[in-house]
PDB file of C-alpha atoms in Angstrom:
ATOM      1  CA  MET C 385     -53.861 -10.993 -45.317  1.00 96.00           C
ATOM      2  CA  ASN C 386     -53.945 -13.425 -42.392  1.00 97.00           C
ATOM      3  CA  LEU C 387     -56.480 -13.191 -39.580  1.00 98.00           C
ATOM      4  CA  VAL C 388     -55.239 -13.935 -36.049  1.00 97.00           C
ATOM      5  CA  VAL C 389     -57.861 -14.516 -33.344  1.00 97.00           C
ATOM      6  CA  ASP C 390     -57.138 -14.632 -29.658  1.00 95.00           C
ATOM      7  CA  ILE C 391     -60.065 -15.792 -27.543  1.00 95.00           C
ATOM      8  CA  GLY C 392     -59.456 -14.654 -23.974  1.00 92.00           C
ATOM      9  CA  ASN C 393     -61.377 -14.728 -20.753  1.00 91.00           C
ATOM     10  CA  THR C 394     -62.732 -11.165 -21.022  1.00 93.00           C
ATOM     11  CA  ARG C 395     -62.733 -10.424 -24.785  1.00 95.00           C
ATOM     12  CA  VAL C 396     -61.887 -11.634 -28.249  1.00 96.00           C
ATOM     13  CA  LYS C 397     -59.021  -9.955 -30.217  1.00 97.00           C
ATOM     14  CA  ALA C 398     -58.761 -10.179 -33.915  1.00 98.00           C
ATOM     15  CA  ALA C 399     -55.807  -8.843 -35.971  1.00 98.00           C
ATOM     16  CA  LEU C 400     -54.985  -8.675 -39.662  1.00 98.00           C
ATOM     17  CA  PHE C 401     -51.444  -9.210 -40.801  1.00 98.00           C
ATOM     18  CA  ASN C 402     -49.697  -9.072 -44.109  1.00 96.00           C
ATOM     19  CA  LYS C 403     -46.065  -9.603 -45.038  1.00 94.00           C
ATOM     20  CA  SER C 404     -45.107  -6.240 -43.614  1.00 94.00           C
ATOM     21  CA  GLY C 405     -46.764  -6.877 -40.267  1.00 97.00           C
ATOM     22  CA  LEU C 406     -49.769  -5.905 -38.227  1.00 97.00           C
ATOM     23  CA  GLN C 407     -52.373  -3.971 -40.271  1.00 97.00           C
ATOM     24  CA  HIS C 408     -55.425  -3.726 -38.053  1.00 95.00           C
ATOM     25  CA  VAL C 409     -56.742  -4.850 -34.642  1.00 97.00           C
ATOM     26  CA  ASN C 410     -60.331  -5.129 -33.340  1.00 97.00           C
ATOM     27  CA  TYR C 411     -61.775  -6.098 -29.964  1.00 98.00           C
ATOM     28  CA  TYR C 412     -65.081  -7.970 -29.437  1.00 97.00           C
ATOM     29  CA  GLN C 413     -67.176  -8.972 -26.424  1.00 96.00           C
ATOM     30  CA  ASN C 414     -67.585 -12.543 -27.891  1.00 94.00           C
ATOM     31  CA  THR C 415     -67.087 -14.639 -30.941  1.00 95.00           C
ATOM     32  CA  VAL C 416     -70.737 -13.932 -32.182  1.00 95.00           C
ATOM     33  CA  GLN C 417     -69.635 -10.273 -32.536  1.00 96.00           C
ATOM     34  CA  LEU C 418     -66.500 -11.249 -34.362  1.00 97.00           C
ATOM     35  CA  LEU C 419     -68.420 -13.480 -36.820  1.00 96.00           C
ATOM     36  CA  SER C 420     -70.719 -10.657 -37.637  1.00 97.00           C
ATOM     37  CA  ASP C 421     -67.774  -8.366 -38.715  1.00 97.00           C
ATOM     38  CA  LEU C 422     -67.637  -9.723 -42.217  1.00 96.00           C
ATOM     39  CA  SER C 423     -65.724  -6.668 -43.454  1.00 95.00           C
ATOM     40  CA  LEU C 424     -62.796  -7.798 -41.312  1.00 96.00           C
ATOM     41  CA  ILE C 425     -63.046 -11.581 -42.024  1.00 96.00           C
ATOM     42  CA  GLN C 426     -63.448 -11.125 -45.816  1.00 96.00           C
ATOM     43  CA  GLN C 427     -60.052  -9.452 -46.009  1.00 97.00           C
ATOM     44  CA  ALA C 428     -58.347 -12.695 -44.820  1.00 97.00           C
ATOM     45  CA  LYS C 429     -57.034 -15.574 -46.918  1.00 98.00           C
ATOM     46  CA  HIS C 430     -56.271 -17.633 -43.796  1.00 98.00           C
ATOM     47  CA  ALA C 431     -56.986 -17.539 -40.116  1.00 98.00           C
ATOM     48  CA  ILE C 432     -55.542 -18.937 -36.887  1.00 96.00           C
ATOM     49  CA  VAL C 433     -57.345 -19.115 -33.597  1.00 96.00           C
ATOM     50  CA  GLY C 434     -55.903 -19.454 -30.145  1.00 93.00           C
ATOM     51  CA  SER C 435     -58.125 -19.719 -26.938  1.00 91.00           C
ATOM     52  CA  VAL C 436     -57.770 -19.883 -23.182  1.00 85.00           C
ATOM     53  CA  VAL C 437     -61.452 -20.754 -22.771  1.00 82.00           C
ATOM     54  CA  LYS C 438     -63.385 -23.932 -23.321  1.00 80.00           C
ATOM     55  CA  GLU C 439     -63.415 -25.219 -26.949  1.00 72.00           C
ATOM     56  CA  GLU C 440     -65.778 -23.315 -29.112  1.00 82.00           C
ATOM     57  CA  GLU C 441     -66.417 -25.817 -31.898  1.00 87.00           C
ATOM     58  CA  ALA C 442     -69.397 -24.004 -33.341  1.00 91.00           C
ATOM     59  CA  PHE C 443     -67.305 -20.797 -33.658  1.00 94.00           C
ATOM     60  CA  TYR C 444     -64.353 -22.715 -35.265  1.00 94.00           C
ATOM     61  CA  GLU C 445     -66.708 -24.289 -37.935  1.00 94.00           C
ATOM     62  CA  ALA C 446     -68.477 -21.078 -38.661  1.00 96.00           C
ATOM     63  CA  LEU C 447     -65.233 -19.178 -39.127  1.00 97.00           C
ATOM     64  CA  ASN C 448     -63.722 -22.009 -41.219  1.00 96.00           C
ATOM     65  CA  LYS C 449     -66.771 -21.679 -43.669  1.00 97.00           C
ATOM     66  CA  LEU C 450     -65.678 -18.096 -44.279  1.00 97.00           C
ATOM     67  CA  VAL C 451     -61.963 -18.462 -44.326  1.00 97.00           C
ATOM     68  CA  PRO C 452     -59.658 -21.535 -43.947  1.00 98.00           C
ATOM     69  CA  THR C 453     -58.889 -21.732 -40.306  1.00 97.00           C
ATOM     70  CA  LEU C 454     -56.315 -23.407 -38.179  1.00 94.00           C
ATOM     71  CA  VAL C 455     -57.051 -23.894 -34.411  1.00 93.00           C
ATOM     72  CA  PHE C 456     -53.783 -23.476 -32.506  1.00 90.00           C
ATOM     73  CA  SER C 457     -53.463 -25.896 -29.603  1.00 82.00           C
ATOM     74  CA  THR C 458     -50.976 -28.043 -27.726  1.00 78.00           C
ATOM     75  CA  GLU C 459     -51.333 -30.453 -30.634  1.00 82.00           C
ATOM     76  CA  THR C 460     -50.258 -28.000 -33.318  1.00 82.00           C
ATOM     77  CA  ILE C 461     -46.997 -28.864 -34.823  1.00 84.00           C
ATOM     78  CA  ILE C 462     -44.667 -25.808 -34.933  1.00 83.00           C
ATOM     79  CA  PRO C 463     -40.906 -25.458 -35.710  1.00 87.00           C
ATOM     80  CA  LEU C 464     -40.289 -24.214 -32.042  1.00 82.00           C
ATOM     81  CA  LYS C 465     -39.280 -26.184 -28.991  1.00 82.00           C
ATOM     82  CA  ASN C 466     -41.200 -25.222 -25.870  1.00 76.00           C
ATOM     83  CA  ARG C 467     -38.796 -25.239 -22.916  1.00 84.00           C
ATOM     84  CA  TYR C 468     -41.361 -24.100 -20.372  1.00 81.00           C
ATOM     85  CA  GLN C 469     -40.985 -26.408 -17.384  1.00 81.00           C
ATOM     86  CA  SER C 470     -44.481 -26.468 -15.748  1.00 71.00           C
TER      87      SER C 470
END
């Protein structure tokens, strides 16, 4: 399974996906709450994190110790072309 984490302005969303799609979604008040949910994290073989808030290096490092983690940013190379103008 793959763990997808979205750190927003008001909450943190975490979802588990497998080959057939979305399997489970949880919502958290902050990244500390998410890190304490080991039953969710331990199901993942890989994780990807996207965030609209200031970088959370301590969270990224802590999650990466539990599961290999990619931080998705404007620097992440993906096979899609962004045609958004602004």
